[in-house]
Short mmCIF file of C-alpha atoms in Angstrom, two decimals:
data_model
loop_
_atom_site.label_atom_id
_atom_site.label_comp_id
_atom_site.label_asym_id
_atom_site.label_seq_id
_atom_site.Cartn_x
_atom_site.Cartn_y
_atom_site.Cartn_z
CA UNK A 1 -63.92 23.32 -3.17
CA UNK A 2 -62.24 19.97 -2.50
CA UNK A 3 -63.82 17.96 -0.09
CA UNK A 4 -62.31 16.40 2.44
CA UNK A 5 -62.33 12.90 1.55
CA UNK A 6 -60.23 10.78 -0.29
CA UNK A 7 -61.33 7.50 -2.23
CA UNK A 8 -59.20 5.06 -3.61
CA UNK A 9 -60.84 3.86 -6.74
CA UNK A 10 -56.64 3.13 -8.38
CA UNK A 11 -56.50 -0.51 -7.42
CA UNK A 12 -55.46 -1.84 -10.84
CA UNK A 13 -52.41 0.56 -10.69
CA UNK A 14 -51.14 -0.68 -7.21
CA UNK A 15 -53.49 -1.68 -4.08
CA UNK A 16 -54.02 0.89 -1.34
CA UNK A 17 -54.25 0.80 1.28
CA UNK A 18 -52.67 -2.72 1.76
CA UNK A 19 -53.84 -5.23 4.86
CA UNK A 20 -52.10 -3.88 8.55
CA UNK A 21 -50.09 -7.29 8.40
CA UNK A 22 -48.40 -6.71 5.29
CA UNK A 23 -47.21 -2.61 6.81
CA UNK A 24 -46.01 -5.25 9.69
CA UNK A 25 -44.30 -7.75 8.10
CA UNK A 26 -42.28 -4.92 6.31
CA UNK A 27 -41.21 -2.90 8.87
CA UNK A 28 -40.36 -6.11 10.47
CA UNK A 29 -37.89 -7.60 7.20
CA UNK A 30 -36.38 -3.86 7.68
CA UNK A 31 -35.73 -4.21 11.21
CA UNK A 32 -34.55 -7.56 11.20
CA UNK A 33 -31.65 -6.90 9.10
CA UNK A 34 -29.63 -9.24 7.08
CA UNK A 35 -28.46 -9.92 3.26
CA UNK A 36 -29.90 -12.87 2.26
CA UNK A 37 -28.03 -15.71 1.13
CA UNK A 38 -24.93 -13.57 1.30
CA UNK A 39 -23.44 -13.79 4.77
CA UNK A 40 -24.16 -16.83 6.86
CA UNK A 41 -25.01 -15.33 10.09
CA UNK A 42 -28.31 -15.62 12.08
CA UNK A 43 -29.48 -12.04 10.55
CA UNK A 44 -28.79 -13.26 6.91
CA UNK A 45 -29.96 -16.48 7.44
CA UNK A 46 -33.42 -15.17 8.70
CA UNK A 47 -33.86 -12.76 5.81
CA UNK A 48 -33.37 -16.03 3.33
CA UNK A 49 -35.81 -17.59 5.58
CA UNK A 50 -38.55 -15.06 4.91
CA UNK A 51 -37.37 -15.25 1.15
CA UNK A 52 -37.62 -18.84 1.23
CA UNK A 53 -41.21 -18.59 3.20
CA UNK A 54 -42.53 -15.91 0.55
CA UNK A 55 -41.03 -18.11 -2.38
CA UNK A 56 -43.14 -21.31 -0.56
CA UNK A 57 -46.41 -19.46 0.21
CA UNK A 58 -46.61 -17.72 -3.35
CA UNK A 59 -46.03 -20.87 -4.87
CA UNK A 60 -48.46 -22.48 -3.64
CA UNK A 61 -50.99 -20.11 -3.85
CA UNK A 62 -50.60 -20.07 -8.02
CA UNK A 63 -50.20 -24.11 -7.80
CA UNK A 64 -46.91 -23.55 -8.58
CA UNK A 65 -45.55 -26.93 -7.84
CA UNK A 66 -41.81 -26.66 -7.42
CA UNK A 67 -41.11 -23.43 -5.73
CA UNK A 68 -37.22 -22.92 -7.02
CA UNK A 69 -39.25 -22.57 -10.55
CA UNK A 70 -40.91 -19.01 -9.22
CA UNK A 71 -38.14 -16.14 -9.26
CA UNK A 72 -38.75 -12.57 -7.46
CA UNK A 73 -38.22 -9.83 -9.38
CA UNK A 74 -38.61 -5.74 -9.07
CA UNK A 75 -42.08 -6.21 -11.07
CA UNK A 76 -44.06 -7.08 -13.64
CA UNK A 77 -42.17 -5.36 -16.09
CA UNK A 78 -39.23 -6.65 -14.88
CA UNK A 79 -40.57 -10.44 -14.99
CA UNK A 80 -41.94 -9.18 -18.61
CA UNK A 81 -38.38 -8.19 -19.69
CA UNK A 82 -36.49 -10.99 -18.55
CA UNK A 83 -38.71 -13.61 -20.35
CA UNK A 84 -39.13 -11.70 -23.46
CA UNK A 85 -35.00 -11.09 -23.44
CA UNK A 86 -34.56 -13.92 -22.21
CA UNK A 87 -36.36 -16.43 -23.98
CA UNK A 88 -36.50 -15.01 -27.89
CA UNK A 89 -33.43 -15.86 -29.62
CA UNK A 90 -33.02 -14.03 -33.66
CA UNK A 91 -35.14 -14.94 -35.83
CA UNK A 92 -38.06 -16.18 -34.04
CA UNK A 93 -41.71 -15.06 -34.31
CA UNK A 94 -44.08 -14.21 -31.43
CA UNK A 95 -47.96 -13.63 -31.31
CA UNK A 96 -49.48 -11.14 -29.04
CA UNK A 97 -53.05 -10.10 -28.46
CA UNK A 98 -53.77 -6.26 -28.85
CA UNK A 99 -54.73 -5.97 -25.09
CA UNK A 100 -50.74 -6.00 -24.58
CA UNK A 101 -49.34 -3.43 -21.68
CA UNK A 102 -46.25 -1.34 -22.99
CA UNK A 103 -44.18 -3.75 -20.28
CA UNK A 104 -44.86 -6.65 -23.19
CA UNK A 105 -45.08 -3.91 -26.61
CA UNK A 106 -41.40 -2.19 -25.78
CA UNK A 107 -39.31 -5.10 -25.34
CA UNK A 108 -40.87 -6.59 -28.22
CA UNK A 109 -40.83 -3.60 -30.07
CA UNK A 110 -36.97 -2.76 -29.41
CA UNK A 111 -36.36 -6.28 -30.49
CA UNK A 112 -38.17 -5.77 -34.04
CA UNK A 113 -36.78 -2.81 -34.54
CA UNK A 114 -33.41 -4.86 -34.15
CA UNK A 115 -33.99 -6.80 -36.76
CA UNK A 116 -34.28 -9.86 -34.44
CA UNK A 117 -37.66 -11.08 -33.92
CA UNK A 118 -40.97 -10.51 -35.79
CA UNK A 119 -44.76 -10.10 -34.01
CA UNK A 120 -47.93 -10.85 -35.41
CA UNK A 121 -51.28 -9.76 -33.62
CA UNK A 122 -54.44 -11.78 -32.68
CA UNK A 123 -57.27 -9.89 -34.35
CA UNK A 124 -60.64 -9.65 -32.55
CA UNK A 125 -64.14 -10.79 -33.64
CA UNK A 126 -66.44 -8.66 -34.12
CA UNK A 127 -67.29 -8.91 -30.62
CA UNK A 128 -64.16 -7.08 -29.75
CA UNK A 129 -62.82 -10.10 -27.79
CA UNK A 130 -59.44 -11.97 -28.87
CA UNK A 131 -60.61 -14.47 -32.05
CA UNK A 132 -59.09 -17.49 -30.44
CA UNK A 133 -60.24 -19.66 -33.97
CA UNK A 134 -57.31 -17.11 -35.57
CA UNK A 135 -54.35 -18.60 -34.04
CA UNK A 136 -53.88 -21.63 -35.22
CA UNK A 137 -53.74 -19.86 -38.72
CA UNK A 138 -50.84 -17.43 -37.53
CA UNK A 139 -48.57 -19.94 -36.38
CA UNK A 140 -45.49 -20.26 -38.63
CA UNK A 141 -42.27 -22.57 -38.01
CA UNK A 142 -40.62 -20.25 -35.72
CA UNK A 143 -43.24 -19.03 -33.76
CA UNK A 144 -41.51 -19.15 -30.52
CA UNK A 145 -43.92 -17.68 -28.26
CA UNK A 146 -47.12 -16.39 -27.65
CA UNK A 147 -48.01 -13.87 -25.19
CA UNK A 148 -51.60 -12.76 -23.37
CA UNK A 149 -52.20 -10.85 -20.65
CA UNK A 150 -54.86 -12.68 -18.60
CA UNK A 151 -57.00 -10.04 -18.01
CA UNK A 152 -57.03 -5.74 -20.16
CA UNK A 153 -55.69 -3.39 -17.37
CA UNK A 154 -58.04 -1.25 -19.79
CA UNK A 155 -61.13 -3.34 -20.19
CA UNK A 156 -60.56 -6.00 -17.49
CA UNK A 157 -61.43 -8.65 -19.93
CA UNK A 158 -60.36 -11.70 -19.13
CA UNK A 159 -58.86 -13.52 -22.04
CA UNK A 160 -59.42 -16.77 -23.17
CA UNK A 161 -56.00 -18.33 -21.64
CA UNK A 162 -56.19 -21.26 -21.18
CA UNK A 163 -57.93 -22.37 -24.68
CA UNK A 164 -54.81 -20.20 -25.83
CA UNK A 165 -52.17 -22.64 -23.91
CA UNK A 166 -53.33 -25.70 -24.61
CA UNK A 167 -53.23 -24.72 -28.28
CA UNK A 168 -49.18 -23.97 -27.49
CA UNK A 169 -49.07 -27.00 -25.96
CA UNK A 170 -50.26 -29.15 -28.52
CA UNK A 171 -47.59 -26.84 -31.33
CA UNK A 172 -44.36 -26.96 -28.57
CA UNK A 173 -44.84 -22.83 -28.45
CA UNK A 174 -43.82 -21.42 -25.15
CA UNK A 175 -46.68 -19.60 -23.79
CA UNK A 176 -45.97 -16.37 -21.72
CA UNK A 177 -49.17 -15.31 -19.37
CA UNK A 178 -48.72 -11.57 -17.67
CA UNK A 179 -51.12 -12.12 -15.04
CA UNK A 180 -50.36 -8.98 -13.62
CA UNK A 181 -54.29 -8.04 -13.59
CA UNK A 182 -55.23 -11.16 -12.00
CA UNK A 183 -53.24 -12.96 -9.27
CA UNK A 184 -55.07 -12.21 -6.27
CA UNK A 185 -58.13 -11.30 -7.90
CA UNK A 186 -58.95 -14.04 -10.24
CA UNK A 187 -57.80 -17.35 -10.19
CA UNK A 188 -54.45 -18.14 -11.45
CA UNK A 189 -53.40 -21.51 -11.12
CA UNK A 190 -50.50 -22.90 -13.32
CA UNK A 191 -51.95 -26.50 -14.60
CA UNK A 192 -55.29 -25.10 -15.61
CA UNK A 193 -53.14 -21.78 -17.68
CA UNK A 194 -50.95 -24.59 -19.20
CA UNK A 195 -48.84 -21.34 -18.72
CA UNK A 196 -45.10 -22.00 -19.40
CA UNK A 197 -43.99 -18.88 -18.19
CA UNK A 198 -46.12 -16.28 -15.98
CA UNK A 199 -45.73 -12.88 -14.75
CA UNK A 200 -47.03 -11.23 -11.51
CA UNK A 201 -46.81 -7.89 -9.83
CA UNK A 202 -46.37 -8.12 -5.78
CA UNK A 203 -48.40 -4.59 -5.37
CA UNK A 204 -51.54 -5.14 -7.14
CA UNK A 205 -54.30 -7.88 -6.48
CA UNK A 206 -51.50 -9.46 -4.04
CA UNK A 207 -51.95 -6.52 -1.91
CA UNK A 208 -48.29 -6.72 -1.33
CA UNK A 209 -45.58 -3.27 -1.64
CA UNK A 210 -44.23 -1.96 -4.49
CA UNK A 211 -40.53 -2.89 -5.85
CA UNK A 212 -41.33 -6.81 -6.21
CA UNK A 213 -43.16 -8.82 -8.76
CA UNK A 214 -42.58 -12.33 -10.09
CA UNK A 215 -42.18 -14.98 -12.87
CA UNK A 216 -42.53 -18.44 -12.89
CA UNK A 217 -41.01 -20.41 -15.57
CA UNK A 218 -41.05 -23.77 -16.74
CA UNK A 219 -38.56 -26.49 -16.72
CA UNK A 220 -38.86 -27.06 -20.26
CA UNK A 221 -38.57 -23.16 -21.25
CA UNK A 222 -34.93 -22.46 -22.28
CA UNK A 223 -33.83 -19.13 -20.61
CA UNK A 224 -30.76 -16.56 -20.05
CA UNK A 225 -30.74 -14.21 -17.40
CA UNK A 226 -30.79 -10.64 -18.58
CA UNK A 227 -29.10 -9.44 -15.47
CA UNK A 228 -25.98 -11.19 -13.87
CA UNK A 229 -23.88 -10.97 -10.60
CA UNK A 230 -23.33 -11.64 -7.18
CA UNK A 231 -26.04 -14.37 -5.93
CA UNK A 232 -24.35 -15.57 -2.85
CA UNK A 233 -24.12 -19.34 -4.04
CA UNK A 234 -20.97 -20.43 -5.97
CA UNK A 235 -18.97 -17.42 -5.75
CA UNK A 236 -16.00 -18.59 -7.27
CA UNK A 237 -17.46 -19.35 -10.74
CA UNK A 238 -16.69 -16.68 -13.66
CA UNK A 239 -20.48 -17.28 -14.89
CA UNK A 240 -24.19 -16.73 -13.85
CA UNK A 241 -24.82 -20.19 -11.70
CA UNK A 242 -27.22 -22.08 -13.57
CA UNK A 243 -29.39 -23.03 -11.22
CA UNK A 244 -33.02 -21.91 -9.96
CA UNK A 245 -33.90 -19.63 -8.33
CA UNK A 246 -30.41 -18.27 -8.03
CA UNK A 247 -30.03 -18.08 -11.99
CA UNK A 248 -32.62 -15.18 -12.66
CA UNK A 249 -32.12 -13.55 -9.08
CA UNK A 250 -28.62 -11.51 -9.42
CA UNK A 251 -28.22 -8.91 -6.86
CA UNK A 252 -29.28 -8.10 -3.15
CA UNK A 253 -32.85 -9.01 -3.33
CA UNK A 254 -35.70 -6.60 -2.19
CA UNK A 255 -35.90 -8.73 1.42
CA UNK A 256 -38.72 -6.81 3.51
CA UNK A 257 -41.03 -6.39 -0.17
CA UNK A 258 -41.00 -10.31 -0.50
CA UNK A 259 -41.92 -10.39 3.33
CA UNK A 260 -44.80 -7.78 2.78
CA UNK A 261 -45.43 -9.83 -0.61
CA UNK A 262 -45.97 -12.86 1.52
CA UNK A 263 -48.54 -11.41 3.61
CA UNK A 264 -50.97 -10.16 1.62
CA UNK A 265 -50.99 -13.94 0.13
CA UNK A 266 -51.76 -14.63 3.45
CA UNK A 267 -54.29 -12.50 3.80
CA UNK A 268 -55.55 -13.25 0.99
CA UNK A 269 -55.58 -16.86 2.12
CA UNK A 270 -57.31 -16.39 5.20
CA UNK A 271 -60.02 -13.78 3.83
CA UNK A 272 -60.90 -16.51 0.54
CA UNK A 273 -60.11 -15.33 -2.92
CA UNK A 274 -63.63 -16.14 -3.51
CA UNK A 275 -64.88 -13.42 -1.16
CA UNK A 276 -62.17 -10.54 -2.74
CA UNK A 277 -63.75 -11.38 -6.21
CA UNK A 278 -67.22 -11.66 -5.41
CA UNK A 279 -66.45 -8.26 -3.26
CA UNK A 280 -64.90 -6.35 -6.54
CA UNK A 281 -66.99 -7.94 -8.84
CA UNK A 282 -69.82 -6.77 -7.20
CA UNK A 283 -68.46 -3.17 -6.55
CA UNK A 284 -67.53 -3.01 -10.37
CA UNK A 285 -71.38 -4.31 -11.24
CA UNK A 286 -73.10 -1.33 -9.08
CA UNK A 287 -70.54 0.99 -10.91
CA UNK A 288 -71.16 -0.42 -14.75
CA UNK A 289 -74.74 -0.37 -13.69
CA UNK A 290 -74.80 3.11 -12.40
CA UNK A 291 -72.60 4.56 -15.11
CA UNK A 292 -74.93 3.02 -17.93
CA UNK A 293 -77.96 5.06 -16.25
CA UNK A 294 -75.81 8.36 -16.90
CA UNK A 295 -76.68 9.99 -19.95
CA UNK A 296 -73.14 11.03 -22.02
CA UNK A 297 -71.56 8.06 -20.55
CA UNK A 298 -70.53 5.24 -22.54
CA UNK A 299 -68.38 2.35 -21.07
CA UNK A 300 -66.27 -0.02 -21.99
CA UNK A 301 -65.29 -4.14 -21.87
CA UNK A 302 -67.10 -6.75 -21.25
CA UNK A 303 -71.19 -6.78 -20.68
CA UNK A 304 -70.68 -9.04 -18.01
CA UNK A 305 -68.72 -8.37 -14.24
CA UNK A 306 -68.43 -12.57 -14.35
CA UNK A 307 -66.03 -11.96 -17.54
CA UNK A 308 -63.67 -9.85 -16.35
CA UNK A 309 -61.67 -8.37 -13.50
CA UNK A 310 -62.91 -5.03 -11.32
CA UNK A 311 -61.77 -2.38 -13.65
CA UNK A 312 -64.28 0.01 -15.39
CA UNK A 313 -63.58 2.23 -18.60
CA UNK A 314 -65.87 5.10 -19.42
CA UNK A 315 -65.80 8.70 -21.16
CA UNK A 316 -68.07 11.02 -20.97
CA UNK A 317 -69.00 12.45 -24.14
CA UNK A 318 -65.67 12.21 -25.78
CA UNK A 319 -64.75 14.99 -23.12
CA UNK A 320 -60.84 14.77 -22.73
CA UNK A 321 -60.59 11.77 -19.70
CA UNK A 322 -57.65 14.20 -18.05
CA UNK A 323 -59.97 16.49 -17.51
CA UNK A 324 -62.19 14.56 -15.67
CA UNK A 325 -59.77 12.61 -14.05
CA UNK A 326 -58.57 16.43 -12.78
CA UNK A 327 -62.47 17.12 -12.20
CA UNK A 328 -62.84 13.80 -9.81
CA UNK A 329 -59.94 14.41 -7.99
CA UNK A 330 -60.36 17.97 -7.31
CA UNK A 331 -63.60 18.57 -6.46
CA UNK A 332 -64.73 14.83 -5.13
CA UNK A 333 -61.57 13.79 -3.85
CA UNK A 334 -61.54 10.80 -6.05
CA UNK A 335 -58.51 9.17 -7.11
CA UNK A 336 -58.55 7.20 -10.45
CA UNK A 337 -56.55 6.78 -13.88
CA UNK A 338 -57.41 8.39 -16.73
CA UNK A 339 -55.49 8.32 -20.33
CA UNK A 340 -53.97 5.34 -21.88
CA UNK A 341 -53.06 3.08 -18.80
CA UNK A 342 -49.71 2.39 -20.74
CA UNK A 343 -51.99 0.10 -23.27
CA UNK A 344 -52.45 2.22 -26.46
CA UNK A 345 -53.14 -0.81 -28.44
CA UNK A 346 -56.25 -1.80 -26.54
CA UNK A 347 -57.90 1.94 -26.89
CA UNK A 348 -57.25 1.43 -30.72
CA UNK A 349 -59.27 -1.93 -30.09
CA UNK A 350 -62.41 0.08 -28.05
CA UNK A 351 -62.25 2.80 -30.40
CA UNK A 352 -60.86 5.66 -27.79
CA UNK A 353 -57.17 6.23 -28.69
CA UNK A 354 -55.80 8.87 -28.40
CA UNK A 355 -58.42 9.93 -26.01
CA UNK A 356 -58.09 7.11 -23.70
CA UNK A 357 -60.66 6.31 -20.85
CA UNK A 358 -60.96 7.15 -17.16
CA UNK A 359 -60.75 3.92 -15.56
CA UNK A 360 -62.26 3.26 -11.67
CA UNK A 361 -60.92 -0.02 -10.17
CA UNK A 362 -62.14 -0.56 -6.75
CA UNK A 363 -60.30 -2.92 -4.30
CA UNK A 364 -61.01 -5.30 -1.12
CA UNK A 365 -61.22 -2.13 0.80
CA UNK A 366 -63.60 -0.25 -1.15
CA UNK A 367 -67.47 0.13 0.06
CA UNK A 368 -70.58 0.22 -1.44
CA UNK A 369 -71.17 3.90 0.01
CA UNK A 370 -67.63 4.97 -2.25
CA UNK A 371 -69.61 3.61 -4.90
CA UNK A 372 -72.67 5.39 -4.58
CA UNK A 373 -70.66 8.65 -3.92
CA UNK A 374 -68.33 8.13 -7.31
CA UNK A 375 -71.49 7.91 -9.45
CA UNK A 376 -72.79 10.95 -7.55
CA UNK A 377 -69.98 13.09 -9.06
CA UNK A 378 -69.88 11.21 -12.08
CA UNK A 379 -73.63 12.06 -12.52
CA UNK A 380 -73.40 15.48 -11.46
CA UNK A 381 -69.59 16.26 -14.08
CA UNK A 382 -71.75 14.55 -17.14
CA UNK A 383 -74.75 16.77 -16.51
CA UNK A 384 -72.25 19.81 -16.38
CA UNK A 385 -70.70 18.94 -19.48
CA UNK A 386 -73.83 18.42 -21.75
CA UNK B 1 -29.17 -37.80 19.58
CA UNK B 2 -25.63 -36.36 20.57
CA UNK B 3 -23.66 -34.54 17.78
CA UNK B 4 -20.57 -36.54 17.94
CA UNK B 5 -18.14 -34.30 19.14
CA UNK B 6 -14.93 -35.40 17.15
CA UNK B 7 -16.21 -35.59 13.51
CA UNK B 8 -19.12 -33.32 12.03
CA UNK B 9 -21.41 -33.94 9.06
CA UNK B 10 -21.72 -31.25 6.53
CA UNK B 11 -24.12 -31.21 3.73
CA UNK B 12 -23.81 -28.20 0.66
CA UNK B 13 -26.09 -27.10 -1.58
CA UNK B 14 -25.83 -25.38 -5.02
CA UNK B 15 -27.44 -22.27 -3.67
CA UNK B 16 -29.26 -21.17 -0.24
CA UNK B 17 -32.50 -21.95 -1.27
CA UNK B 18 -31.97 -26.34 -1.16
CA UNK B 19 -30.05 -25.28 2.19
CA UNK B 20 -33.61 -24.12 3.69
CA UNK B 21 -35.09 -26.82 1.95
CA UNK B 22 -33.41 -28.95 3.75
CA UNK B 23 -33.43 -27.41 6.99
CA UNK B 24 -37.18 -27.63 6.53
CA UNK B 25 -37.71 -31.50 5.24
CA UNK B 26 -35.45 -32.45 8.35
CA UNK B 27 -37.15 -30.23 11.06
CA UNK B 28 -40.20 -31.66 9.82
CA UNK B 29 -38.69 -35.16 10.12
CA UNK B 30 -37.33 -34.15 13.68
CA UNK B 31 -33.82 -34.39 13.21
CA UNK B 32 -30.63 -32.85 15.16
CA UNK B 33 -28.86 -30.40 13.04
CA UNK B 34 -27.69 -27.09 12.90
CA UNK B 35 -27.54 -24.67 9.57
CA UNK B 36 -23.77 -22.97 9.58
CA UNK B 37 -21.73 -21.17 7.40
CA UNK B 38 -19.96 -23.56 4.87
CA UNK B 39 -16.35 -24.52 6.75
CA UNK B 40 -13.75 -22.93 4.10
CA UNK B 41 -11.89 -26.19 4.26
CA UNK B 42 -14.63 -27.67 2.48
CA UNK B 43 -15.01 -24.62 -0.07
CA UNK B 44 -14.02 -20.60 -0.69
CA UNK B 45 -17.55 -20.52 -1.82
CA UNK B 46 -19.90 -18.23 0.75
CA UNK B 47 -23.10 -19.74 1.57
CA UNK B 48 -24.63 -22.34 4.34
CA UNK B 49 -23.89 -25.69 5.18
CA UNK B 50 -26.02 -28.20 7.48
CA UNK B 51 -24.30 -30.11 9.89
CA UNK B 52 -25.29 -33.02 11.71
CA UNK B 53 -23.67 -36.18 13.12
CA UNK B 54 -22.13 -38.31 10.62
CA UNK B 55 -24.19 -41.48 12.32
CA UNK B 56 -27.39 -39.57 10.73
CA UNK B 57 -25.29 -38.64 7.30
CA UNK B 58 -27.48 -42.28 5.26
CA UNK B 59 -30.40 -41.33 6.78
CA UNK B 60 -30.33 -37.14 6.32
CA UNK B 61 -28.89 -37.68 2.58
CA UNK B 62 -32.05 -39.73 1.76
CA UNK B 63 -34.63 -37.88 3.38
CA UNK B 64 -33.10 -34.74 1.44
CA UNK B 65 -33.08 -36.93 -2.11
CA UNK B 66 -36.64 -38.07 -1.55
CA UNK B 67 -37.79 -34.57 -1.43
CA UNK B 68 -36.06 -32.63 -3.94
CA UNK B 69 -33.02 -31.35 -2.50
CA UNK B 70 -30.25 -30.70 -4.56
CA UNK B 71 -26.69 -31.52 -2.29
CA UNK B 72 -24.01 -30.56 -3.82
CA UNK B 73 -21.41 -32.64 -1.81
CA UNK B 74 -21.47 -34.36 1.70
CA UNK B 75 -18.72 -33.97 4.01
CA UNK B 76 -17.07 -35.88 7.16
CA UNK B 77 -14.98 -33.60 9.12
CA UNK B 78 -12.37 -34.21 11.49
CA UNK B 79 -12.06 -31.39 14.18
CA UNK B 80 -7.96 -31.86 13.99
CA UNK B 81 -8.30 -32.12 10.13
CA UNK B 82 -9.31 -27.96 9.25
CA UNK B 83 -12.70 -27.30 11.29
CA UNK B 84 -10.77 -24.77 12.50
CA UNK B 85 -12.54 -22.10 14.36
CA UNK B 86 -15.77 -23.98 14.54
CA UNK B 87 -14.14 -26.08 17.44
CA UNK B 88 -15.26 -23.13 19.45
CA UNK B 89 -18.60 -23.92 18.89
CA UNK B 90 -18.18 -27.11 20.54
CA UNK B 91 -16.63 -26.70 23.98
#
């Protein structure tokens, strides 16, 4: 018999629930009204404003430094698409790690299958982290770009970016972080990526809605936009105005999720990033810790919470991780992923593909008592299915 | 100051975003302005214009340079010379 309560242990799919200001600051963007940048009256206007506000507080909070250089986009994917399309021209080469999300392995892969680009893979050591002393050996002439996520959506292993981007500095490769595991949750400053492009999601560790992500991109990176129209500015030209933001931003933009975007940077602000990590990290320690003591369980990633971001893999006994996932949610009320997580490469890496994982990530919101209670049922479904 | 009340400044901007950029740097600097929709004589273009007193134009043109703002063009209307409706504005 299900149990009444519900706990949210989904966080590294999309944040829930979200702060009270950010359900606020939506319904508020809705309310207010107004296209922005379209018409000139005081509704319009005040919807660019709260564009223009997000655009400024986002910014700063990655160290972005100029904030016409950060776009908003639907999501992650989308940011993923339009610098992958955007950027790679025919015949250039791109490295990858094998942590990749399927929002960086299909646009590649379409592209290959094209006949345009080519992709080479980072191998691991036998420590099953990225071997960063491999790169410099894969890098041909036309190695245009390499790509990392910052942290597994699987794992939640960090990877090591920055040694990765200074290494593209020092060749002139463009270097493409998806951070959409880590803004909010991690740091994620620009300078210290020596990111020339970066990703983010506006629903995950942002704690803003769903329907609008990011990407920043560098002055020197080269870019088309892979979607073109009406942007308000410069009407009368046949072409795609060249300049930032405008250039990448094509169509009515997604006015009251940029506003709700904005607040949970705020709140993220005011609470301390320092406090949501140390809170998650700590969450995902009890939970590793816990989940070792089960017998049948084996988990996944990195030994240490420090190394990575508050997402937990596990199986139980090679037991199919639907099944559980079905098990959790039925009988304990507890919501989490289980399969791939839209990352089949990084289960070939951990040894659990096809099978996948079921994955836990708790959030700000989480408590030490949903902890406890998870490992209760997890406990109790392992002992069932010896 | 007084927005003079026979010719009106008016500052463009490639898109909305150095419009609000502006607006911001010259709040910040306490300056009389107002953000308005871009006078068709100036352009068919749709977007906003800031407007201030052509006595400030030197001063509100650097202020914008220094920080980043990309104008597009700076203009000097005459209320008899195609500001057209916004005369309304004014009485």
């Amino acid at each position: 018999m299900a149990e009444e309560k519900m706990l949210y242990f989904d966080n590294a799919a999309t944040t829930w629930p979200k702060p009270e200001t950010v359900y606020q600051a939506v319904d508020k963007a809705l309310r207010s009204g107004g296209s922005p940048g379209r018409s000139e009256h005081a509704t319009s206007l005040a919807a660019e404003r709260l564009v223009f506000n997000s655009r400024e507080r986002v910014s700063s909070f990655l160290g972005i430094e100029d904030p016409a250089s950060l776009i908003f986009t639907l999501n992650a994917t989308d940011s993923l698409n339009m610098a992958i399309k955007g950027v790679l021209e025919e015949g250039d080469h791109v490295i990858i790690t094998p942590f990749e999300h399927n929002s960086v392995l299909r646009p590649l892969n379409s592209l290959v299958r094209d006949g345009k680009i080519s992709v080479t893979e980072l191998p691991l050591t036998s420590a099953g982290i990225v071997d960063l002393e491999a790169l410099p050996s894969l890098i041909r002439d036309n190695t245009r770009m390499v790509i990392s996520t910052h942290a597994s959506n699987v794992t939640g292993q960090i990877m090591p970016v920055a040694e990765i981007g200074t290494l593209c500095k020092q060749k002139g490769i463009y270097f493409l972080v998806d951070a959409a595991q880590t803004a909010g949750v991690y740091p994620v400053k620009i300078r210290d990526l020596n990111a020339d492009l970066l990703v983010f999601a506006g629903h995950k560790g942002l704690l803003g809605p769903q329907g609008v992500g990011g990407l920043y991109i560098d002055k020197n990176v080269k870019i088309k936009p892979w979607r073109e129209g009406g942007t308000g500015s410069r009407s009368e030209e046949e072409f795609q105005p060249e300049l930032l933001p405008d250039y990448l931003e094509a169509g009515t933009m997604n006015v009251p999720g940029i506003a709700g975007l904005e607040a949970g940077v705020k709140f993220i602000e005011e609470v301390s990033l320092e406090k949501i990590r140390s809170h998650e990290i700590k969450l995902a320690g009890m939970l590793r810790q816990g989940l070792k003591n089960i017998p049948g369980v084996r988990i996944f990633g990195p030994s240490s919470c420090a190394d990575g971001v508050a997402v937990v893999s596990f199986e139980i006994d090679q037991v199919d991780s639907g099944n559980i996932g079905f098990i959790l949610e039925e009988v304990y009320g507890i919501l989490c992923r289980t399969g791939l997580h839209c990352a089949p490469k990084a289960h070939n890496c951990i040894g659990t593909y096809p099978r996948g994982t079921i994955r836990l990530s708790p959030g700000y919101f989480t408590t030490e008592e949903d902890v406890n209670y998870v490992l209760k049922a997890v406990k109790e479904i392992a002992e069932e299915a010896q | 100051m007084e927005i003079n009340k026979d010719k009106l400044c008016y500052f463009t901007f490639p898109t909305t975003y150095y419009a609000l950029l502006g607006e911001k740097i010259l709040k910040r600097n306490g300056m009389i302005f107002k953000m308005t929709p871009l006078p068709r004589s100036i352009s068919s273009n749709c977007g906003t214009a800031l407007r201030c007193s052509p006595a400030d134009k030197d001063n509100v043109q650097e202020m914008l340079t220094a920080a980043g703002v990309i104008i597009e063009s700076c203009h000097i209307l005459e209320e008899s010379k195609g500001v057209g409706l916004f005369s309304l504005l004014k009485r």
